[in-house]
Coordinates of C-alpha atoms in Angstrom, one line a residue:
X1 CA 68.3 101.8 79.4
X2 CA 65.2 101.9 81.3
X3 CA 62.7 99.3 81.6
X4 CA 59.0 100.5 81.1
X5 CA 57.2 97.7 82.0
X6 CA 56.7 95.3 85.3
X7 CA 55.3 91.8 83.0
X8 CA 56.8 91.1 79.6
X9 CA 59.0 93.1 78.0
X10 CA 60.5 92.2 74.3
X11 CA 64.4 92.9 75.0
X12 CA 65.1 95.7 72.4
X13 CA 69.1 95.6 70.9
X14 CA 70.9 96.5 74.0
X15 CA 74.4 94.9 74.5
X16 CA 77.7 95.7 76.2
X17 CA 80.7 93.8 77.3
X18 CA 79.8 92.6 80.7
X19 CA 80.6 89.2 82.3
X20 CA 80.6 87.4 85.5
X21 CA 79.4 85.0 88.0
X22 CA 77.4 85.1 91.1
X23 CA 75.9 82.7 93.7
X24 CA 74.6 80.1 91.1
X25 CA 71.8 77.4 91.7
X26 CA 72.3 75.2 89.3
X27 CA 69.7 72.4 87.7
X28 CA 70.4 71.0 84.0
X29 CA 73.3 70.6 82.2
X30 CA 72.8 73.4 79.8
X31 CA 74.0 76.1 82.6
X32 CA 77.1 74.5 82.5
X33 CA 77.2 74.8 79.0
X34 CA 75.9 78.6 78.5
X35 CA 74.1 80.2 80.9
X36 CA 75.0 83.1 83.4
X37 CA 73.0 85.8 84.9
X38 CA 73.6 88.6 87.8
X39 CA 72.3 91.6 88.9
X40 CA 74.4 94.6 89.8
X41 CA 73.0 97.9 90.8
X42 CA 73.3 101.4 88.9
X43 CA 75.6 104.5 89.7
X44 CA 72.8 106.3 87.4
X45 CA 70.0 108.5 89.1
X46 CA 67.0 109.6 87.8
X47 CA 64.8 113.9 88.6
X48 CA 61.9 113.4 90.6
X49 CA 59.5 116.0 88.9
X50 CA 59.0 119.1 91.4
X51 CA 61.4 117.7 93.9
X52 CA 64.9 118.3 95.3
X53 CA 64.9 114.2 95.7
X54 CA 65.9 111.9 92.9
X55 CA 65.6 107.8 92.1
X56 CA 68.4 105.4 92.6
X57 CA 69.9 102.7 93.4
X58 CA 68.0 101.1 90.6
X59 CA 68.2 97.4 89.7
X60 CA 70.6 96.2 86.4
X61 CA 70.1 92.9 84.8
X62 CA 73.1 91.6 83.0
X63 CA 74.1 88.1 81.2
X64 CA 76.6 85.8 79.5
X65 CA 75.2 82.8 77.6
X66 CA 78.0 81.3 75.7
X67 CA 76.3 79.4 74.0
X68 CA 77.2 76.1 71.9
X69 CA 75.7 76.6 68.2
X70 CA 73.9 73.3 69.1
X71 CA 72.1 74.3 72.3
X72 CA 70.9 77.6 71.2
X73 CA 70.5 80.6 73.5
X74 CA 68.5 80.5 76.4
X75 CA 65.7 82.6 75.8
X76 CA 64.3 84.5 78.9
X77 CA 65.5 86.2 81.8
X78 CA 62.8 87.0 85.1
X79 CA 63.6 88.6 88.0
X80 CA 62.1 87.7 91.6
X81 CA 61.9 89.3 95.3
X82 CA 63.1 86.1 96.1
X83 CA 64.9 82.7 95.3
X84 CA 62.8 81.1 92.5
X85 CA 64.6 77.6 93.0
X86 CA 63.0 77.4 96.4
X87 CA 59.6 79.7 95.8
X88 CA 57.7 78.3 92.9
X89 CA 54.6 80.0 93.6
X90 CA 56.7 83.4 93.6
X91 CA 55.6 85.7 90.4
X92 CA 58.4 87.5 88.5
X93 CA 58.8 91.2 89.2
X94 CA 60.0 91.5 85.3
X95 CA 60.4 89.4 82.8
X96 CA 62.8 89.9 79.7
X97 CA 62.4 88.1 76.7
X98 CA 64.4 87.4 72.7
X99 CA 67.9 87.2 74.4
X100 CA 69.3 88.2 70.9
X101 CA 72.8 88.7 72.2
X102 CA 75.2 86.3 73.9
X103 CA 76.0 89.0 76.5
X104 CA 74.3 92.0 77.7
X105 CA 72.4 94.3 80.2
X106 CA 69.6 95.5 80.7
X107 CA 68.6 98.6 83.7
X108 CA 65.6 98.3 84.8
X109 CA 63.1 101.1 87.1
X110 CA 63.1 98.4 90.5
X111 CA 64.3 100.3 92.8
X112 CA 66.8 98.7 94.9
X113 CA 67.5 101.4 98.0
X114 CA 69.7 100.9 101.2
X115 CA 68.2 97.7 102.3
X116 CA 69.0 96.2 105.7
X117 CA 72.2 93.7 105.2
X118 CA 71.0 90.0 105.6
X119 CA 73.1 87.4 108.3
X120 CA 72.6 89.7 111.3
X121 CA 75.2 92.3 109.0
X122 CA 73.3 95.4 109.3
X123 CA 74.1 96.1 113.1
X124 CA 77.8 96.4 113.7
X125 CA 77.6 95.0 116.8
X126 CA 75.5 92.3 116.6
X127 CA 75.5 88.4 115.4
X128 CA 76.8 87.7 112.6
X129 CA 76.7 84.8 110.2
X130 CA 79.5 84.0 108.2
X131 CA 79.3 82.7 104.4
X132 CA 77.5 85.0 101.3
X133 CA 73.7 86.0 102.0
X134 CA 71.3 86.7 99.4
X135 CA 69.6 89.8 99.5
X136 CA 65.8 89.9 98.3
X137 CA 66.3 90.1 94.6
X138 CA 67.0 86.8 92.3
X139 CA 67.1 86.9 88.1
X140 CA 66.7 83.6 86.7
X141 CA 67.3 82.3 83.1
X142 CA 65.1 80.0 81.2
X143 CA 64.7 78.0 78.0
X144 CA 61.8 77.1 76.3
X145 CA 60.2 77.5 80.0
X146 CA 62.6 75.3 81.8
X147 CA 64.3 77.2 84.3
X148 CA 68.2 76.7 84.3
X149 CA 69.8 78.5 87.0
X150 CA 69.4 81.9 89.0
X151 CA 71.7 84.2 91.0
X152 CA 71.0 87.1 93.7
X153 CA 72.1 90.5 94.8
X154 CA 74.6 89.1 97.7
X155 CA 76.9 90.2 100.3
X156 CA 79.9 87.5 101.2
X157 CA 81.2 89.5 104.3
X158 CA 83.5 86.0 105.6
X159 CA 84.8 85.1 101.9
X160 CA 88.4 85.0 102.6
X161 CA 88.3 82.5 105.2
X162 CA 85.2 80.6 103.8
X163 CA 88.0 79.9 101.2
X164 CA 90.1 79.1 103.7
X165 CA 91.6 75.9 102.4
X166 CA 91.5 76.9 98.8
X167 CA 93.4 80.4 99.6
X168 CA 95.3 79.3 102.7
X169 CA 98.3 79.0 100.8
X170 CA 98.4 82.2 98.1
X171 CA 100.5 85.4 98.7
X172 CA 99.1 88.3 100.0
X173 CA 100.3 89.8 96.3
X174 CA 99.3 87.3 94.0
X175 CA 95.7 87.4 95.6
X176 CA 92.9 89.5 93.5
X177 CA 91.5 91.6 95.8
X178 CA 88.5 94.3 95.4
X179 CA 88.6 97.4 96.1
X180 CA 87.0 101.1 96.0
X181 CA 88.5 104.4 95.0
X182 CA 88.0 107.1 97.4
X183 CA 86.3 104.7 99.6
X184 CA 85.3 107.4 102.1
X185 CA 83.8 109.9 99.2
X186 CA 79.9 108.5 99.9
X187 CA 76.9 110.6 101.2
X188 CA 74.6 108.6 104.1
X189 CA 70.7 109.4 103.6
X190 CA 69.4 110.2 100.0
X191 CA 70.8 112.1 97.4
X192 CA 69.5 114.9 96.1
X193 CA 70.5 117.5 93.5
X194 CA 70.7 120.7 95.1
X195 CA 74.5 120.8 94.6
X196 CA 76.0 120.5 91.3
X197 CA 79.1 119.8 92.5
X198 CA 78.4 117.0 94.4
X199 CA 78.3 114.7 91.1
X200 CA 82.2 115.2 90.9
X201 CA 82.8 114.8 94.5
X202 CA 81.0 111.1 95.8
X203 CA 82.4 108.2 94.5
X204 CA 80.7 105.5 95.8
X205 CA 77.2 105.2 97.3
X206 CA 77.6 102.8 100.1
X207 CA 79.8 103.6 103.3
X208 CA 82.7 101.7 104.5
X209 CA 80.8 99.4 106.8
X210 CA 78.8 97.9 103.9
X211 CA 82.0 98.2 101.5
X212 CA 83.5 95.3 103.6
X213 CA 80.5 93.5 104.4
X214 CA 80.2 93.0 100.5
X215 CA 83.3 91.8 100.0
X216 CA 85.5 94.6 99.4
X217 CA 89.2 94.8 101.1
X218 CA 90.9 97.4 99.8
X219 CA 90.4 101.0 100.9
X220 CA 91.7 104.2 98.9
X221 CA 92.2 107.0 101.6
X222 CA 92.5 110.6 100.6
X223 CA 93.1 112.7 104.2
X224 CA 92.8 115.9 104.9
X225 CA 93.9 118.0 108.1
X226 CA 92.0 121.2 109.2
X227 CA 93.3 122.6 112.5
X228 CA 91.2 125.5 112.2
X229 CA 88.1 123.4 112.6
X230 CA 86.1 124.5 115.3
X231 CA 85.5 122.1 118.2
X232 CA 81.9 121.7 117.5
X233 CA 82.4 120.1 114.3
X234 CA 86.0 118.5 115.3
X235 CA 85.3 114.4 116.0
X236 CA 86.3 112.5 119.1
X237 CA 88.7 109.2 118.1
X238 CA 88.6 107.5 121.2
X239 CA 89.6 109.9 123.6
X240 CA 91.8 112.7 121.4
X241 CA 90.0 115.1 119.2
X242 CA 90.5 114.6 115.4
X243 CA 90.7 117.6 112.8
X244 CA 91.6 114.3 110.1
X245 CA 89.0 114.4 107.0
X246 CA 88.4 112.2 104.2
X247 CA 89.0 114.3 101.6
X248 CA 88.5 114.2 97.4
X249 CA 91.3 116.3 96.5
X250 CA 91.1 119.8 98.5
X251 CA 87.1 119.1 99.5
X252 CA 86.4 117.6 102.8
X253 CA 84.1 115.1 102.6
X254 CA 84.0 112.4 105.6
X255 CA 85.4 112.3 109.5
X256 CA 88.1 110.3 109.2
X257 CA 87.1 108.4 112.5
X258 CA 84.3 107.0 110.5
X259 CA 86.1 104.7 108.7
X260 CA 88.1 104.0 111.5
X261 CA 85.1 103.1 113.2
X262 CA 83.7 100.8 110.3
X263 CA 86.9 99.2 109.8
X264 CA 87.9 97.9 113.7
X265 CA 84.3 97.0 113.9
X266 CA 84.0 95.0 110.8
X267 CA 87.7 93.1 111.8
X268 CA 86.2 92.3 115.4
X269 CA 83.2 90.6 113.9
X270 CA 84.7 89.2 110.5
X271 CA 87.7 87.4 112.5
X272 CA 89.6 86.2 109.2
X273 CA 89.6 89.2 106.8
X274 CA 92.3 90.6 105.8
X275 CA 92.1 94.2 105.1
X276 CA 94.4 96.8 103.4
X277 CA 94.1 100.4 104.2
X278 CA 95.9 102.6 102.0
X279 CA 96.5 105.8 103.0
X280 CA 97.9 107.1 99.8
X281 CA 97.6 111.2 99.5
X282 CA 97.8 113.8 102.0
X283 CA 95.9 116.3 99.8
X284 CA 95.3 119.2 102.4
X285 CA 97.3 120.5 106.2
X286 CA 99.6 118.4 105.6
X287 CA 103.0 120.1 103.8
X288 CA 106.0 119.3 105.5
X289 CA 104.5 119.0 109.1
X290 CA 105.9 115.7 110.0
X291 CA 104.1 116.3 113.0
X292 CA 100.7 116.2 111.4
X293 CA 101.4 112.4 109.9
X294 CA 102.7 111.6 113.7
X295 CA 99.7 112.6 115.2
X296 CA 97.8 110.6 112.4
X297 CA 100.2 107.6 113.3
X298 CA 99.1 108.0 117.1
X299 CA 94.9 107.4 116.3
X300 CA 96.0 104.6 114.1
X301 CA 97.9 102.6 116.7
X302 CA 95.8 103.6 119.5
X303 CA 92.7 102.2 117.2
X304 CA 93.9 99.8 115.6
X305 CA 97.1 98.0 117.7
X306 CA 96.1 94.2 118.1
X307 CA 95.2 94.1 114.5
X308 CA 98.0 95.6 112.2
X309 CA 100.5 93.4 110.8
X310 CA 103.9 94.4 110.1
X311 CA 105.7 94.7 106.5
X312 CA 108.6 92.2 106.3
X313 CA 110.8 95.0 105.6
X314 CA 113.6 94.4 102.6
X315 CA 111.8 91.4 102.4
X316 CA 111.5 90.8 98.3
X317 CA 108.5 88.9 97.0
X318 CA 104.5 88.7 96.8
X319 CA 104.7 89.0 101.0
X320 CA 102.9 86.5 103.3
X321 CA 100.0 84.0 102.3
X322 CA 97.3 84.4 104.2
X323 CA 97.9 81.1 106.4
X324 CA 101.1 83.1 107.8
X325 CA 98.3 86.0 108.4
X326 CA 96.3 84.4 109.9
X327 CA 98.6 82.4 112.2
X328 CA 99.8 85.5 113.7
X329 CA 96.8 86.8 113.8
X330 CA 97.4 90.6 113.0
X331 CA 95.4 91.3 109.8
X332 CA 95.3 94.9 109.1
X333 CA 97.9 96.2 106.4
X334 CA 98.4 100.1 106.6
X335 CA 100.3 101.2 103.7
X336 CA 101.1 105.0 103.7
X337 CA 102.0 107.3 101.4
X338 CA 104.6 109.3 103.1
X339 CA 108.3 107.8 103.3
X340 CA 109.5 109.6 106.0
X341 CA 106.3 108.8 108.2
X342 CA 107.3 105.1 106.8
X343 CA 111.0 105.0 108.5
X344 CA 109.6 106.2 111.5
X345 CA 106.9 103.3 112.2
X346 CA 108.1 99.7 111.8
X347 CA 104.5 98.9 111.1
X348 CA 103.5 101.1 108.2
X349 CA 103.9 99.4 105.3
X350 CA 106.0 101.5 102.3
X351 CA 103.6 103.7 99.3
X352 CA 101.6 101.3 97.5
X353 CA 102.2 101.6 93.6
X354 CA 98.7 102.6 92.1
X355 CA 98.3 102.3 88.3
X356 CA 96.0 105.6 87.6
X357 CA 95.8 106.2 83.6
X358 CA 94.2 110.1 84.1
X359 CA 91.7 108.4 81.4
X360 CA 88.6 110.3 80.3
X361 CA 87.2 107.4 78.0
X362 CA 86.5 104.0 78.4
X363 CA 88.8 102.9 75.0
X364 CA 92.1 105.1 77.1
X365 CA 91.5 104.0 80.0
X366 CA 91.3 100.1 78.7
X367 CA 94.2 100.6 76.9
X368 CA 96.2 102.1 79.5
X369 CA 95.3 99.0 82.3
X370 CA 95.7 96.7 78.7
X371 CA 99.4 97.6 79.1
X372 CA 99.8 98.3 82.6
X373 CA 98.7 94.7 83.8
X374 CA 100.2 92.9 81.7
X375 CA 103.4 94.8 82.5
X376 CA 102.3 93.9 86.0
X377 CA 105.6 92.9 87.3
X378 CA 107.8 96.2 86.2
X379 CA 105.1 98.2 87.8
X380 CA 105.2 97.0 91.5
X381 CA 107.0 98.5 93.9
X382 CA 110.1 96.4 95.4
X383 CA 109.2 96.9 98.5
X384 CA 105.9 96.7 99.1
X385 CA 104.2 93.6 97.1
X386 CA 101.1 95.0 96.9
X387 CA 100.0 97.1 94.1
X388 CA 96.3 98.6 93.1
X389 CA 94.8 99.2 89.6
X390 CA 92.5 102.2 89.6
X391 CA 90.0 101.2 87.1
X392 CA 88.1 103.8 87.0
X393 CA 87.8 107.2 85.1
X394 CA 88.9 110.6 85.4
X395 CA 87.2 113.8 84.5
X396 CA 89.2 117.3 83.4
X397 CA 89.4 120.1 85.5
X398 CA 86.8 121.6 82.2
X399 CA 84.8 118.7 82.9
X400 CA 83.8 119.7 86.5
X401 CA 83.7 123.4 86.1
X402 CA 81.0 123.2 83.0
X403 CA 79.7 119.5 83.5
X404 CA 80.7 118.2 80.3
X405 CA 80.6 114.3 81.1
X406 CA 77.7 115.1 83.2
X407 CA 79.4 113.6 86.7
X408 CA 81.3 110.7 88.2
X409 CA 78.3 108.3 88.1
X410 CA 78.1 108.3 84.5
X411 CA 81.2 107.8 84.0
X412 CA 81.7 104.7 86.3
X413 CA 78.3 103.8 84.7
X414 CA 80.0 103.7 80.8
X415 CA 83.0 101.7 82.1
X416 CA 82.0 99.4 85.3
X417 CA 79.7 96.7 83.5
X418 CA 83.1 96.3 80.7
X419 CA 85.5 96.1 83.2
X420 CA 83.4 92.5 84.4
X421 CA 84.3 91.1 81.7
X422 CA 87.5 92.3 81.2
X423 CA 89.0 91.0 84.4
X424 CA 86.8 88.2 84.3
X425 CA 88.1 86.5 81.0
X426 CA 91.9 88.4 80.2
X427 CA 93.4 90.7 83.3
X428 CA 92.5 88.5 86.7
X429 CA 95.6 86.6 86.3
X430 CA 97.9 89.3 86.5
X431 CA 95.6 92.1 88.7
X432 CA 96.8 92.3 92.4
X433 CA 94.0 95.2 94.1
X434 CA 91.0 96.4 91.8
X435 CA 89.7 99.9 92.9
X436 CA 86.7 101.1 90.9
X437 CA 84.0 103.9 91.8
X438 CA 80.4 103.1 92.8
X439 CA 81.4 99.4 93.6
X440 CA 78.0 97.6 93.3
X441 CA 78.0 98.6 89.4
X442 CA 80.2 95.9 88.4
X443 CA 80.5 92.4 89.6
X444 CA 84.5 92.3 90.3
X445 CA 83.9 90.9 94.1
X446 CA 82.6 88.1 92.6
X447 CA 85.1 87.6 90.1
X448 CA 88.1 88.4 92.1
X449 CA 86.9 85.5 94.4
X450 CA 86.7 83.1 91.3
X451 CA 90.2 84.3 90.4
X452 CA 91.6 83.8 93.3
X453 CA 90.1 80.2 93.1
X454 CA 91.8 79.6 89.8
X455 CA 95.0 81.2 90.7
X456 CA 95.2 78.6 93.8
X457 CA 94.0 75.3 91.8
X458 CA 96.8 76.8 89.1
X459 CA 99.6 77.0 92.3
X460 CA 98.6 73.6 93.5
X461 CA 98.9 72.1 89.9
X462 CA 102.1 73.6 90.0
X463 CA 103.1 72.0 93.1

């Protein structure tokens, strides 16, 4: 729902299942008790009258107050350009009053755009700093005029081994790690909506680079081959010429070489992330030319040699905790979704098992994961111990050729905010990789790293 106004706004009767936490300042004891807010950011876009452009990126505001019957709900959320807890001059952007519902969301018109990525992130190359980094906008959560506590729109590019000694000691498949869904399906620059089409081909709005730097680990790869490409348009890996294209389903989309790119970069800078690559379909130029996946093979190792670590082959089990990772030091996992390919390169890691319900609504598609995750140990593959969810929905061939659900970003918009909550509160336990379109819509970075907290302070209890 859109917010009309920039000063005080009466919250009308909008509520969803959404839940989760992000980087919390905390003052009284009543946030302890019942108070969360976080922002997310919209897959929705809105026409520009008389123009090709369109708005987006646009600001959500979402909550979870959990309130004891004898506190009472807090009663109104603001939302800054920067951290309240250290501004206090700093007037709100919006405010959102009569919290009526324990949990909610509310989109507002503040447009959020491509800003630069805080901690010297935004270069590729440059200096980095590791640990989460705000960027400019902060909601905060009051009662009666007392604020409570407030959280920002962050990245947390190091969060693996920040957690170092909390994490150290969990399997590789017991950890919950985010992901994205046809990670290479985004457009760079602004979107317009010339083409149609387009809203059934991009699945997430941010490119690879800035995947990761968020916090996201897991990579879905769709690759296509074109050998009739010509040379003009063919792109230079190093020093071989690549006709490989990220593709969604038979429809180029991305060079292959730049995620590559984004990828080696982001391991050289963020030295103890672990990152899975799945290369999972071979949709076009592929066939039965073996050939093809060796010459695919080739770029990889060439690009990405020092870094891959190799399966423990007929090795059963959640594989290596990420102190074995990290003392070896290789920390790149390639899975691939060709067997043969598989026997032929010690260090390709077998298919990777990817629960995908073919869902076109939010109740199928919650029923299907309901049962798939907590059937989580039949579903994995025996040997490779990691295995993805794909939480996200899935239009009919109908769908695309008359627009009947009106595009991908609606649909990740009428199941990302749930899916919060859901892992947050019943399927973290159980959930190995999350992939879900237009990432920044939900907050399951942030929860998977809570998760994985729990799930160690559970092991160690164990211990």
């Amino acid at each position: 729902m859109m917010l009309k106004g920039t000063t005080l706004v009466f919250l009308p009767l909008v509520c969803d299942i959404a839940c989760s936490r992000e980087r919390y300042f905390v003052i009284p004891a009543l946030a302890a008790q019942c108070g969360k807010v976080w922002l997310t950011v919209s897959s929705l876009w809105r026409p520009i009258a008389a123009s090709d452009k369109v708005v987006d990126a646009e600001l959500e505001v979402n909550w979870d107050l959990d309130c004891p019957s004898s506190t009472g709900y807090p009663d109104t959320i603001k939302v800054f350009t920067a951290d309240p807890a250290h501004n206090k001059t700093i007037k709100p952007k919006l405010t959102l009053t009569s919290l009526q519902y324990p949990r909610g969301y509310y989109r507002t018109n503040i447009t959020v755009g491509r800003p630069p990525l805080p901690g010297g992130w935004d270069t590729k190359d440059g200096a980095t700093l590791p640990g989460p980094h705000c960027l400019k906008h902060h909601a905060a959560l009051y009662k009666d005029g007392a604020f409570i506590v407030s959280s920002c729109l962050q990245i947390w590019p190091t969060w693996m081994y920040d957690l170092r000694r909390q994490l150290g000691r969990l399997p590789i498949g017991s950890l919950m790690i985010p992901g994205t869904h046809n990670s290479g399906c985004y457009k760079h620059g602004d979107l317009t909506r010339r083409d149609a089409f387009q809203r059934y081909l991009l699945t997430q709005d941010r490119d690879v680079w800035t995947q990761l730097v968020h916090g996201i680990r897991y990579l879905d790869i769709r690759v296509g081959y074109y050998p009739s490409i010509p040379n003009g348009t063919a792109i230079e890996v190093g020093n071989h010429i690549s006709r490989f294209w990220i593709n969604h389903d038979v429809i180029r989309i991305t060079p292959l070489s730049s995620i590559i790119k984004d990828v080696r970069n982001f391991l050289n800078v963020a030295r103890g992330e672990v990152v899975i690559m799945d290369f999972h379909r071979f949709p076009v130029g592929f066939g039965d030319r073996s050939n093809r996946h060796r010459r695919l093979a080739t770029i990889l190792w060439r690009e990405f040699e020092g870094l891959i670590l190799k399966p423990d082959r007929g090795v059963e089990g959640l594989g290596p905790t990420l102190n074995d990772i990290w003392t070896g030091g290789k920390r790149l996992i390639i899975c691939y979704g060709d067997q043969h390919t598989v026997n032929e390169y010690d260090w390709l890691w077998p298919t990777m098992s990817q629960a995908w319900g073919n869902q076109q609504t939010v109740e199928g598609l919650f029923k299907y994961l309901d049962e798939v995750i907590m059937g989580s140990k039949r579903f994995r593959n025996s040997q490779n111990p990691l295995w993805a969810v794909m939480a996200e929905l899935t239009p009919y061939p109908l769908d695309i050729l008359f627009n009947l659900s009106s595009g991908l970003r609606q649909m990740a918009d009428s199941v990302n905010r749930n899916l919060t909550f859901k892992f947050q509160e019943e399927w973290w336990k159980e959930t190995n990789v999350v992939a879900t379109d237009f990432f920044l819509g939900n907050n399951l970075i942030d929860v998977s790293i809570q998760s994985n907290i729990k799930k160690s302070n559970i092991a160690q209890w164990r211990l």
